[in-house]
Short mmCIF file of C-alpha atoms and ligand atoms in Angstrom, two decimals:
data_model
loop_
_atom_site.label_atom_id
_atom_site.label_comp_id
_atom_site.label_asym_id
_atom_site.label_seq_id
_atom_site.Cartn_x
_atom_site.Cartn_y
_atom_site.Cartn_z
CA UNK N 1431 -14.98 7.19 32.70
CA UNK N 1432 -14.02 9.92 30.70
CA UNK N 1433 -15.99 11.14 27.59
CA UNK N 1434 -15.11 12.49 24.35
CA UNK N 1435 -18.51 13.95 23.34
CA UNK N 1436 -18.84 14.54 19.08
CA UNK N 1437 -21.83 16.87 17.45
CA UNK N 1438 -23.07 15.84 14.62
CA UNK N 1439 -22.84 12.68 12.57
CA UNK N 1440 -22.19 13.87 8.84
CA UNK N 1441 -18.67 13.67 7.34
CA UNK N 1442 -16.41 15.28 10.07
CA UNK N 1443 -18.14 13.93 13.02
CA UNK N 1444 -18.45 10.36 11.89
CA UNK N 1445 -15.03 10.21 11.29
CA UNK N 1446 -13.69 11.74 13.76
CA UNK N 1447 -15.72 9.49 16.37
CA UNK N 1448 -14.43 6.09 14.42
CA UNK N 1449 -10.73 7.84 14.69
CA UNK N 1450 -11.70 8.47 18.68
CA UNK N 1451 -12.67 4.44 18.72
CA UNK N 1452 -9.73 3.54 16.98
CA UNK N 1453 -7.40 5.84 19.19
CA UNK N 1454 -8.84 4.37 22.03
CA UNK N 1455 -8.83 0.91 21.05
CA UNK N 1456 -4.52 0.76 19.55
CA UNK N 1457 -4.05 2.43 23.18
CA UNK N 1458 -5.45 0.09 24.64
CA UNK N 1459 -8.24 2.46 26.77
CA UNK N 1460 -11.55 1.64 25.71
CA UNK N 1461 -12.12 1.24 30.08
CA UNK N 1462 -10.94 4.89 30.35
CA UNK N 1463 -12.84 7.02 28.20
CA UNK N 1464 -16.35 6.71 25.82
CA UNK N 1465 -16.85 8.05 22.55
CA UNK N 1466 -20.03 9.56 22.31
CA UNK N 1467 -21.72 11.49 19.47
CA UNK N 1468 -25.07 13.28 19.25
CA UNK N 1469 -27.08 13.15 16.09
CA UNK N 1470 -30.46 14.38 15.26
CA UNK N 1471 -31.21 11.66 12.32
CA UNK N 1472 -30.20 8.06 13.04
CA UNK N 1473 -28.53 7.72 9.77
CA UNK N 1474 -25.15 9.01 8.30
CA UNK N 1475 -26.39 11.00 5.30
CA UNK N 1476 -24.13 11.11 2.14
CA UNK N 1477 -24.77 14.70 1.82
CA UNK N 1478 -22.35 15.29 -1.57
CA UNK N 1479 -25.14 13.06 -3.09
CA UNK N 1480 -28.55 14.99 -3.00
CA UNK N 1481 -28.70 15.96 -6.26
CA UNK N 1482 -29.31 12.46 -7.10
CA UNK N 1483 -32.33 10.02 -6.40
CA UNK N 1484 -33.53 8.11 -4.97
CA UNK N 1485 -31.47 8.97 -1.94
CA UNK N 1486 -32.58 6.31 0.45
CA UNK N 1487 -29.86 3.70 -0.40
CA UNK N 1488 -27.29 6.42 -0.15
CA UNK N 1489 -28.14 6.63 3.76
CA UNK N 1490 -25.75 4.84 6.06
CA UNK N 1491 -27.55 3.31 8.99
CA UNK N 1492 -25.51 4.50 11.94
CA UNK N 1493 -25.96 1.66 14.81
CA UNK N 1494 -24.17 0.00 11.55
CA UNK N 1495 -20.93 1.67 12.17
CA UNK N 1496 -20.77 3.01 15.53
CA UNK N 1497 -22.16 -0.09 16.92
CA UNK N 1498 -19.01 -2.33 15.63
CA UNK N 1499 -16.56 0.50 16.84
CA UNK N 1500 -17.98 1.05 20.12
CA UNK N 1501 -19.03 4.40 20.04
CA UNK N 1502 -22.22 5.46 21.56
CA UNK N 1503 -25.29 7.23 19.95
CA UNK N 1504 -27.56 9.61 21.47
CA UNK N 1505 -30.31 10.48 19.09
CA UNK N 1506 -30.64 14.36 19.49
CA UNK N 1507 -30.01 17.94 18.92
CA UNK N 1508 -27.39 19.47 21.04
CA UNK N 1509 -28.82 23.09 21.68
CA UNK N 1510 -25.91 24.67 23.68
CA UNK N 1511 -22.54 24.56 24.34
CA UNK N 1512 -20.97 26.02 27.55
CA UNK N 1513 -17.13 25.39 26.91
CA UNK N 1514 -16.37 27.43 30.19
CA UNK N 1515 -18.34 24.18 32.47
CA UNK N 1516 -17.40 21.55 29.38
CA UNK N 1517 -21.02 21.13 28.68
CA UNK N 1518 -23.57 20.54 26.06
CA UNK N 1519 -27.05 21.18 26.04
CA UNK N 1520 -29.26 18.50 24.16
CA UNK N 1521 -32.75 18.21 23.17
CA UNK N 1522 -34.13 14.83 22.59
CA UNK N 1523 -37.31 13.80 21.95
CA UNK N 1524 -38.73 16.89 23.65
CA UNK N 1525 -36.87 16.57 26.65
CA UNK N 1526 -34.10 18.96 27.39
CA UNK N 1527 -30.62 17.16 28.99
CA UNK N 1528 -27.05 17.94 29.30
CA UNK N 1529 -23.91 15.82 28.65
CA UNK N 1530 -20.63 16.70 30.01
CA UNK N 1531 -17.51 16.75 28.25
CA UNK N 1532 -13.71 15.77 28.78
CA UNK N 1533 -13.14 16.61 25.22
CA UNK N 1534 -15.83 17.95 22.48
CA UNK N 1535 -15.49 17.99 18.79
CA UNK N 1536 -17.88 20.04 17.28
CA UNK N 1537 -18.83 19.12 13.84
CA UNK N 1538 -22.47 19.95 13.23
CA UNK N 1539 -21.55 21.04 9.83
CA UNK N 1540 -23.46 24.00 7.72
CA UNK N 1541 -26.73 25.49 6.87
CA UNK N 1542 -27.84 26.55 3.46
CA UNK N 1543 -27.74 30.57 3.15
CA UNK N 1544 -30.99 32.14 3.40
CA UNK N 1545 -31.06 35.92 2.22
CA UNK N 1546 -34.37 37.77 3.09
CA UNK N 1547 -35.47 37.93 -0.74
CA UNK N 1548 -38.95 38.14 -1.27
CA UNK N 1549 -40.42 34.33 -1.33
CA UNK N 1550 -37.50 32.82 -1.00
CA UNK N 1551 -38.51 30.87 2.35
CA UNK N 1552 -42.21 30.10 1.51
CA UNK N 1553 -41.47 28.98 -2.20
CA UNK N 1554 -37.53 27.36 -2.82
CA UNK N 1555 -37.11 23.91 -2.50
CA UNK N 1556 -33.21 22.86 -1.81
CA UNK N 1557 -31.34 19.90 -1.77
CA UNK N 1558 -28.75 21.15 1.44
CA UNK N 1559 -30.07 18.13 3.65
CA UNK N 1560 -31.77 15.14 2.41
CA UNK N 1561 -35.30 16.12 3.64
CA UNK N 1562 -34.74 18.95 1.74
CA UNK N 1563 -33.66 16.89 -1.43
CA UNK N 1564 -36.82 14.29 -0.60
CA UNK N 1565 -39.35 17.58 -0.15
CA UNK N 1566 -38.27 18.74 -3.56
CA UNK N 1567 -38.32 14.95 -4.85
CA UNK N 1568 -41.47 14.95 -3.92
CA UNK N 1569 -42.72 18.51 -5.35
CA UNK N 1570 -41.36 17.12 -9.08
CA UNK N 1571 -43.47 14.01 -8.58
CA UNK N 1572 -46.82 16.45 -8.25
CA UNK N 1573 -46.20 17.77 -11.37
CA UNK N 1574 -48.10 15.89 -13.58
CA UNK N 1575 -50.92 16.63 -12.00
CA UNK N 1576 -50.84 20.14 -11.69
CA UNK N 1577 -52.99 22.57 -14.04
CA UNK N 1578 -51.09 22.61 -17.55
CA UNK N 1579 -49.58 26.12 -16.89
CA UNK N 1580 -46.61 27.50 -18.89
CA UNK N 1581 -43.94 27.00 -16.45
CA UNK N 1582 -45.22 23.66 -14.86
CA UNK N 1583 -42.21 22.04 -16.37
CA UNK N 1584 -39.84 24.60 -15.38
CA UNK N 1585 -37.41 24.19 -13.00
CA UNK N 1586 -35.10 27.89 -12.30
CA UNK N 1587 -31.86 26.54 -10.56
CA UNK N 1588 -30.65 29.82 -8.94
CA UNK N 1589 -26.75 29.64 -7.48
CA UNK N 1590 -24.08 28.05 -10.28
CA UNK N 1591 -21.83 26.86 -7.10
CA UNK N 1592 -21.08 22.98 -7.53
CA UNK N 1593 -24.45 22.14 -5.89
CA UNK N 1594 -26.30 24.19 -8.75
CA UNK N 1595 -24.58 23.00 -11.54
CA UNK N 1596 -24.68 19.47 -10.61
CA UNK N 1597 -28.64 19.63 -9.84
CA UNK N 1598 -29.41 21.63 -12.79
CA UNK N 1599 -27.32 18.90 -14.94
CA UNK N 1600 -29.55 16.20 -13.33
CA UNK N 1601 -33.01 18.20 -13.71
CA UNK N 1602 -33.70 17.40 -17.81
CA UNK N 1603 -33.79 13.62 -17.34
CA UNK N 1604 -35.45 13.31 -13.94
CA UNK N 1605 -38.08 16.05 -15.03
CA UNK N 1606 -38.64 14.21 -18.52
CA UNK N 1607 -38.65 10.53 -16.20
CA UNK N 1608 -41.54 12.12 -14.47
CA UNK N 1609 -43.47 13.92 -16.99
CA UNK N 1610 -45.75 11.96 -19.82
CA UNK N 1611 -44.83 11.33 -22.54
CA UNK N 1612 -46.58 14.04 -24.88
CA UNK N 1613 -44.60 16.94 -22.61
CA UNK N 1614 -41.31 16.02 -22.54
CA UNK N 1615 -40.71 18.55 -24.79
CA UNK N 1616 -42.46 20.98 -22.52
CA UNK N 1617 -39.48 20.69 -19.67
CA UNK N 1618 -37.45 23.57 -19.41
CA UNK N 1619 -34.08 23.95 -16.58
CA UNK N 1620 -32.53 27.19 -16.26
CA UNK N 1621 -29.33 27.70 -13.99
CA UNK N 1622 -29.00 31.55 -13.04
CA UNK N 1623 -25.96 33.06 -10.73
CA UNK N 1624 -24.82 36.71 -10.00
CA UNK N 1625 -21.22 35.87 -11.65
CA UNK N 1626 -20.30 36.98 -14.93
CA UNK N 1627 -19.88 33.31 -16.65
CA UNK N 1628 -21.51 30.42 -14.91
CA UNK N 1629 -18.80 28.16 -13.44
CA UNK N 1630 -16.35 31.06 -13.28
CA UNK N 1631 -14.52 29.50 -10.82
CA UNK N 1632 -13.59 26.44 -12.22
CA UNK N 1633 -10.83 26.98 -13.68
CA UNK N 1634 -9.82 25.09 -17.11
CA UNK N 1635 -13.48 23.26 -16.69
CA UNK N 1636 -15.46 26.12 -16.79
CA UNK N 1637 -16.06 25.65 -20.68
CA UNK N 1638 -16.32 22.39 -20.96
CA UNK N 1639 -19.31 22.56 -18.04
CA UNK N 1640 -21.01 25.52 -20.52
CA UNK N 1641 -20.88 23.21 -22.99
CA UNK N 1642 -22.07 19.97 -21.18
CA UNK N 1643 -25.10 22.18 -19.57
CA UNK N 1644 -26.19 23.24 -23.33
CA UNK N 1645 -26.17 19.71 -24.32
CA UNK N 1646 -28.25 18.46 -22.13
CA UNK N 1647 -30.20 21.57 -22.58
CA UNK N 1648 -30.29 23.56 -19.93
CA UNK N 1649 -30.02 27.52 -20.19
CA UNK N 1650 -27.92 29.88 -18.42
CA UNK N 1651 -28.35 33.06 -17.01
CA UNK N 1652 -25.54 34.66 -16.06
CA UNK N 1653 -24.45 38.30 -14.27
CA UNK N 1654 -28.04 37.66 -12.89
CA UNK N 1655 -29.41 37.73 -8.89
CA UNK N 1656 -32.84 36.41 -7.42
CA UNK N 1657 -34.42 39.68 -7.09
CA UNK N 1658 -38.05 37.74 -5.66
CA UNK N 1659 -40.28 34.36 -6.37
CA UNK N 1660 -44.11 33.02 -6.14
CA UNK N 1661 -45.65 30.22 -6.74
CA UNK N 1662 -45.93 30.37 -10.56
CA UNK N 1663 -42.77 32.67 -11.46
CA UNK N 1664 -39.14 33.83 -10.45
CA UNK N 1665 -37.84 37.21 -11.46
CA UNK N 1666 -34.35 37.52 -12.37
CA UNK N 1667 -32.18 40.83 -12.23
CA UNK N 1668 -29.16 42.05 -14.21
CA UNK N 1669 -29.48 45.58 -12.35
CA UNK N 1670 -31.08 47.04 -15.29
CA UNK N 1671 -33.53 44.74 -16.36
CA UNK N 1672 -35.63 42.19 -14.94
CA UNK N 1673 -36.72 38.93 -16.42
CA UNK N 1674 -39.70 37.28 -14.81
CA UNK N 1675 -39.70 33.52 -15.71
CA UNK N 1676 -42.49 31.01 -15.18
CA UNK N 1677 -41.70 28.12 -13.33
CA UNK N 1678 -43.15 25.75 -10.37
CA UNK N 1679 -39.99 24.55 -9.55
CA UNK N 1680 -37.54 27.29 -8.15
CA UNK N 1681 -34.28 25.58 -6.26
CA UNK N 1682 -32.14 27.56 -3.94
CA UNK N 1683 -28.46 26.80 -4.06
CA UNK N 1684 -26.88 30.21 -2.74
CA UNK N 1685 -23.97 29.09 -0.46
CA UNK N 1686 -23.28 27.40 2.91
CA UNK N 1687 -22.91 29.11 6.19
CA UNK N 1688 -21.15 27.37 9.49
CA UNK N 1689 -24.10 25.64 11.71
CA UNK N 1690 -24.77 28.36 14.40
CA UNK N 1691 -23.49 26.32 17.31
CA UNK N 1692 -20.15 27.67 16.31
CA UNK N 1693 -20.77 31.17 17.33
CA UNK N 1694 -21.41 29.81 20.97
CA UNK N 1695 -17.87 29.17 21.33
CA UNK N 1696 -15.65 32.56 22.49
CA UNK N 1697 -13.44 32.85 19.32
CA UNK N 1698 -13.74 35.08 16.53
CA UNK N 1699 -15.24 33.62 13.45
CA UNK N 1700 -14.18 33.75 9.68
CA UNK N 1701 -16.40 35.14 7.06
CA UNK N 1702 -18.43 31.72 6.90
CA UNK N 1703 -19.17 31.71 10.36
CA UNK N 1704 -16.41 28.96 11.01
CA UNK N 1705 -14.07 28.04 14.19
CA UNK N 1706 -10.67 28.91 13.58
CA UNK N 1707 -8.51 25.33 14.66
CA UNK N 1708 -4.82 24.95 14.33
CA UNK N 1709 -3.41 22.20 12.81
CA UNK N 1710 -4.43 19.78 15.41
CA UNK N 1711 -7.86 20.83 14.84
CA UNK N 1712 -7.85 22.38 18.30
CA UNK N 1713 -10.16 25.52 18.65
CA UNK N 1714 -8.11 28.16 18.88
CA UNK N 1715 -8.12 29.42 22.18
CA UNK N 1716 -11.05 27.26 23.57
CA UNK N 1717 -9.35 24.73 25.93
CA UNK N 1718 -10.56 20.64 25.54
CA UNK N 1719 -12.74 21.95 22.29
CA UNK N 1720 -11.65 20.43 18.61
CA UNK N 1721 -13.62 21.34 15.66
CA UNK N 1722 -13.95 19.82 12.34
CA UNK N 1723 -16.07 19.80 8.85
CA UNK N 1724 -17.79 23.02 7.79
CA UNK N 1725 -17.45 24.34 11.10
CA UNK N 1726 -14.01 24.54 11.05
CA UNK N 1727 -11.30 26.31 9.29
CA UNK N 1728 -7.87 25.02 9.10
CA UNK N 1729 -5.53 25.95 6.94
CA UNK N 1730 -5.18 23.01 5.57
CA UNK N 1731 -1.96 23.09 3.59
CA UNK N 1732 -0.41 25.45 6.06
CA UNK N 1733 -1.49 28.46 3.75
CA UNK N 1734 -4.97 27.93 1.91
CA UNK N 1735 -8.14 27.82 4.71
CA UNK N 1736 -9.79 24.68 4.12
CA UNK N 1737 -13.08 24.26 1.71
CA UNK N 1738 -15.91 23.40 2.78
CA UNK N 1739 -16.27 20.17 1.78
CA UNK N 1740 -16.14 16.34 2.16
CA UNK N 1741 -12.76 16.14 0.67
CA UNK N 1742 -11.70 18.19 3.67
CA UNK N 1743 -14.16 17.67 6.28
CA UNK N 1744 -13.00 12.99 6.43
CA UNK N 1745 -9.28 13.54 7.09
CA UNK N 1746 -10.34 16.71 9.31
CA UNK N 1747 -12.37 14.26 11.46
CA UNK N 1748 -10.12 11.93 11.17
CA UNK N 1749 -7.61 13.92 12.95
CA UNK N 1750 -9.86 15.68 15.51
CA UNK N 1751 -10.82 12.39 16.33
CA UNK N 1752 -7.33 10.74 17.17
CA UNK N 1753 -6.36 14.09 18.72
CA UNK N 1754 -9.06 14.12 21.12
CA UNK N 1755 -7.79 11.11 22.75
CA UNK N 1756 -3.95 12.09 22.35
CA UNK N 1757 -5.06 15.36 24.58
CA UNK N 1758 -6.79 13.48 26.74
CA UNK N 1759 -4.01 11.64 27.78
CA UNK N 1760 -1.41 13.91 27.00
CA UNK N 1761 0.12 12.05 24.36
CA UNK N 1762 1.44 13.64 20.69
CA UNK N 1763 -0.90 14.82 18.36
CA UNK N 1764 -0.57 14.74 14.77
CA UNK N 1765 -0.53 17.46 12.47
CA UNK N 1766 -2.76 17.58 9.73
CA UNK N 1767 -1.71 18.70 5.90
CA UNK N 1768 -2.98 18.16 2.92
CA UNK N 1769 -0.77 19.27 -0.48
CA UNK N 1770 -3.50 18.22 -3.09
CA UNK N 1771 -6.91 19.76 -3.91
CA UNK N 1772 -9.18 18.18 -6.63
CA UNK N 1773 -12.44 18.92 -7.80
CA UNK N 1774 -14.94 16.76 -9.23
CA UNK N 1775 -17.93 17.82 -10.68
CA UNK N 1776 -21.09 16.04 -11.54
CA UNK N 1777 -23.03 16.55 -15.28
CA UNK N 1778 -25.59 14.50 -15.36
CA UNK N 1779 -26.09 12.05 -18.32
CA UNK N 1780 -23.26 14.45 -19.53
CA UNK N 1781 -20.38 12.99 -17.51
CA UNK N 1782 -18.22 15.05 -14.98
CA UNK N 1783 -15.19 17.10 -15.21
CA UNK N 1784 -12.30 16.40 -12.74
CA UNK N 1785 -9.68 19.45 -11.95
CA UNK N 1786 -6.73 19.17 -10.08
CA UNK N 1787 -5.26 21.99 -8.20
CA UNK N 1788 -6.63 25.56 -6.36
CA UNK N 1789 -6.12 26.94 -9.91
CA UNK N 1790 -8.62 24.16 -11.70
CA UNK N 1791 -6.43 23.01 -13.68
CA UNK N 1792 -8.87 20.48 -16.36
CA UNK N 1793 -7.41 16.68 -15.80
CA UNK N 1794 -10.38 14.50 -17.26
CA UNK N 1795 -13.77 14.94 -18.32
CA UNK N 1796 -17.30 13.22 -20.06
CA UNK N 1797 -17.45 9.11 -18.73
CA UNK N 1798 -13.62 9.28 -17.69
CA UNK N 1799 -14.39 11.56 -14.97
CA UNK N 1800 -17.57 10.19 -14.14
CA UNK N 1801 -16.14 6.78 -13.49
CA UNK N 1802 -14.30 9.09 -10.70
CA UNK N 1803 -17.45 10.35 -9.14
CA UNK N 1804 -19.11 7.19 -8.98
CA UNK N 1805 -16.20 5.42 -7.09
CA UNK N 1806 -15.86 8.59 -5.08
CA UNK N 1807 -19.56 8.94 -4.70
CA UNK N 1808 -20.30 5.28 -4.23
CA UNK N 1809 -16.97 3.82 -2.28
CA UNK N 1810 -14.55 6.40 -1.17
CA UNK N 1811 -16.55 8.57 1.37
CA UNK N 1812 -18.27 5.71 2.64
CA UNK N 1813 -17.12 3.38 5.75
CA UNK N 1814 -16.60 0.01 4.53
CA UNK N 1815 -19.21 -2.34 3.73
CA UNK N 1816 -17.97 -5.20 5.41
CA UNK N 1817 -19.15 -3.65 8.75
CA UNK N 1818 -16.90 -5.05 10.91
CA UNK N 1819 -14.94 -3.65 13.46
CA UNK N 1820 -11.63 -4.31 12.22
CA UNK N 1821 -12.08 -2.66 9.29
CA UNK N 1822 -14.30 0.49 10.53
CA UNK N 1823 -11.19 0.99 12.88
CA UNK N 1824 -8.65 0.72 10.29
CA UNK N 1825 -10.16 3.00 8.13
CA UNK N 1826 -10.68 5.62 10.81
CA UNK N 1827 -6.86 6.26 10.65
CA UNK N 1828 -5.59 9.60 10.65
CA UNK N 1829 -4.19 9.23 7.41
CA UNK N 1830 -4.73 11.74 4.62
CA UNK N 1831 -5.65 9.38 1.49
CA UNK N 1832 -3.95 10.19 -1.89
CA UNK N 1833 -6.27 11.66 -4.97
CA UNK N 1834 -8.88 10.24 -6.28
CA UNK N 1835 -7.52 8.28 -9.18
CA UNK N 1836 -8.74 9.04 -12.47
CA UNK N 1837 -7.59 7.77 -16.23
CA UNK N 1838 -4.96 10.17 -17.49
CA UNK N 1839 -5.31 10.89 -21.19
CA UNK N 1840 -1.57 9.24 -22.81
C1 FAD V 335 -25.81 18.81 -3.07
C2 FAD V 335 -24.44 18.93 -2.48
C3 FAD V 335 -23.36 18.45 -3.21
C4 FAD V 335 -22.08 18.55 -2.67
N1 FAD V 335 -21.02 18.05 -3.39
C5 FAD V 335 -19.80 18.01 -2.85
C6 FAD V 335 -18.72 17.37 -3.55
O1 FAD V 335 -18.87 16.92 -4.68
N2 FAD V 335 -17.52 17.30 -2.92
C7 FAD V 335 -17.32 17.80 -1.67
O2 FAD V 335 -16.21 17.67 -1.14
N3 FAD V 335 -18.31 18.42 -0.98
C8 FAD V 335 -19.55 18.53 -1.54
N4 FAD V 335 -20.58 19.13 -0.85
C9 FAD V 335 -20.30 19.72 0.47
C10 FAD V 335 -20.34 18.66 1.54
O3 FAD V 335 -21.55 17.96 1.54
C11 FAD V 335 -20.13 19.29 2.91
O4 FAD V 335 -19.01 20.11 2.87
C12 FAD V 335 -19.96 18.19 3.94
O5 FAD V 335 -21.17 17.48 4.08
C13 FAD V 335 -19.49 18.76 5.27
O6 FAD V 335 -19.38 17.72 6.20
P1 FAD V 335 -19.68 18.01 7.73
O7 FAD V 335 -19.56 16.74 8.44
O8 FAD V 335 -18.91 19.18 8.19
O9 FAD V 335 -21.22 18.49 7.74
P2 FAD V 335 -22.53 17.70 7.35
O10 FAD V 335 -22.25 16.64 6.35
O11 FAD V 335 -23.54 18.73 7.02
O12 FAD V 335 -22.95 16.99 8.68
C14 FAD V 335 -23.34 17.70 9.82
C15 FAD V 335 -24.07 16.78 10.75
O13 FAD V 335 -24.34 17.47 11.96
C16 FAD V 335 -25.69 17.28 12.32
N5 FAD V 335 -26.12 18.42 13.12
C17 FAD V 335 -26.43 19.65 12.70
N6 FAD V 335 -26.82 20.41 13.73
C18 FAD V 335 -26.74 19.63 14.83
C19 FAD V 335 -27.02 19.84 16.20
N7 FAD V 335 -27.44 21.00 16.65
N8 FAD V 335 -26.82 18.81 17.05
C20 FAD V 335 -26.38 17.60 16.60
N9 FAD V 335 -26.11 17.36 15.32
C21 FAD V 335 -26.29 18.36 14.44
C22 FAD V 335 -26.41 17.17 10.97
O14 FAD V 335 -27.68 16.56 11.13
C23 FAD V 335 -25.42 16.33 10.20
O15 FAD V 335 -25.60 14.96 10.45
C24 FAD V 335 -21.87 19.10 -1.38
C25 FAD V 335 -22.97 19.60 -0.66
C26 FAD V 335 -24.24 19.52 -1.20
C27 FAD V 335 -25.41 20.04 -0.41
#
């Protein structure tokens, strides 16, 4: 029996082990070959959504999916990868094993960016992984009965990336849900980042998310880094001037960074730690070894690399995936390509904005493009609900979807 070993279980890697499954299965070789995919959390975690709450019905049981497609779950963290013998070291439970490999696709994702600034690890929350998102969750909750300090309503958001502005959009109505009633006025959000304008890189939505965040009343800081935090207080640096601000509740949002596991394999990495693949989503150089997800970079319209993201890492997986088994049994691959790019960003009670294009270009925005999100949010990156095989396998194709559709203005 040969295996076709997948690490990690977020976007890329449950996709591309459903795309193995269905590869296997249209081929008629489920005897030959197992998919197999190592996980530490037995869930599927919607990771675009932990900004929101409550996050448990977001989770995706994963003897749910796999089970139906016939791919196997091993509960653990794989430690090590030796690509010269084709194996991986795992640690489960304790207990250290090994799995070999026929073919691997490594898709363990990213980590949250950590700078040594003073604080930062004993006193940020995040919302990178769901514990994360539940730890902080859980910090807002204790709020109320804290001692009635000036910032114990405060909340400093620091990184204006797509994570920060969507979380700091959230913040106002989940901190005023939590607190009583006579200090709702007492709740303050700030969302700080090192760039000149906040949302500078969105494009044509960068004012209309300015003016959604000062609506729902949230300040910005702009031109600003995280020069340290405490406990109580955050202070804030323009390079001439610091600003110390009083708050309980500082959140981290500073960037993503390939999971280390990549930098076991022998290729050189790109600037966010990620595995070069070609357009097969083989890793370049590394015989048997696919990559996919945040740990990968493809350029994925045969120019741009690809984004970290879920809009890239699905139809990544979904490629590795069906690749795996086409080099297995040295059948064609496909080539993956994808000509659109579309952002959609979360604001809160506000609405969203949806872009199209590398350049931003503003499409919709305000319940329009929040009736996006949700489908995207709630529909679109899941695997369907129906749970059964037929349709887990059908939607594991390696076909790159079209846009999310949206309602055009005229
Ligand atoms: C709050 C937030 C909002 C976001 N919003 C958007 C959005 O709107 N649109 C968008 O496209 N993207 C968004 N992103 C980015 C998106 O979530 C990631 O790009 C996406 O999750 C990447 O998918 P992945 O499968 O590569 O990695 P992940 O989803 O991170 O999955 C990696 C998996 O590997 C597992 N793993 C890690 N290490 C190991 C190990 N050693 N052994 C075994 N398994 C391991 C992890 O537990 C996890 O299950 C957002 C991210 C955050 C945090």
């Amino acid at each position: 029996m040969k295996r076709i070993l997948v690490i990690g279980a977020g976007f890329a890697g449950l996709w591309s082990a459903l795309s193995a499954a269905r590869k296997l299965d249209e081929l008629n070789r489920t005897e030959e070959a197992e998919v197999v995919i190592v996980n530490p959390a037995p869930f599927h975690s919607v990771r675009v959504r932990n900004y929101e709450q409550p996050l448990d019905p977001t989770l995706v049981q994963l003897d749910t999916v796999l089970g139906p497609a016939g791919v196997k779950l091993i509960q653990a963290k794989a430690t090590q990868i030796d690509s010269a013998t084709r194996r991986v070291a795992i640690e489960r439970e304790g207990t250290a094993e090994s799995l070999d490999y026929d073919r691997l696709i490594l898709a363990a994702g990213s980590v949250l960016v950590r700078p040594p600034i003073p604080g930062l690890d004993c006193h940020s929350f995040d919302v990178d992984t769901y514990a994360g998102a539940c730890k902080l969750q859980a910090h807002l909750l204790t709020l109320p009965a804290l001692p009635d300090t000036p910032g114990r309503y405060t909340a400093v958001v620091v990184g204006a990336g797509l994570t920060g502005i969507e979380l700091a959009a959230e913040l106002p109505a989940r901190l005023r849900e939590i607190v009583a009633d006579a200090d709702r006025g007492k709740v303050r959000v700030v969302l700080a980042d090192r760039s000149a304008t906040i949302a500078q890189s969105m494009g044509g939505a960068q004012p209309v998310i300015e003016g959604a965040l000062k609506t729902l009343d949230v300040e910005v800081r702009a031109g600003v880094t995280l020069e340290s935090l405490d406990e109580a207080s955050v202070t804030l640096s323009d390079g001439a001037a610091s600003e110390r601000i009083e708050a309980a509740t500082v959140v981290w949002c500073g960037g993503m960074h390939a999971n280390a596991l990549a930098s076991q394999l022998p290729v050189t990495l790109d600037p966010l730690g990620r595995v070069p693949v070609d357009t097969f989503l083989r890793a370049e150089g590394v015989p048997s070894v696919f990559a996919a997800g945040d740990c990968a970079r493809i350029l994925i319209d045969g120019t741009r690399p690809s984004v970290m993201s879920c809009q890239h890492g699905r139809p990544m997986g979904r490629y590795a995936g069906n690749n795996a088994v086409c080099d297995l049994f040295g059948l064609e691959m496909l080539p993956l390509s994808i000509d659109w790019y579309t952002t959609i960003c979360d604001l809160g009670p506000w609405g969203a904005v949806y872009t199209e294009g590398w350049d931003r270009k503003l499409v919709t925005q305000g319940e329009t493009a929040k009736a996006t999100k949700r489908t995207i949010n709630g529909e679109r990156i899941y695997p369907p609900k129906s749970g059964t095989r037929e349709d887990i396998l059908r939607a594991a194709s390696p076909v790159v979807q079209t846009p999310p559709p949206t309602e055009r203005a005229g």
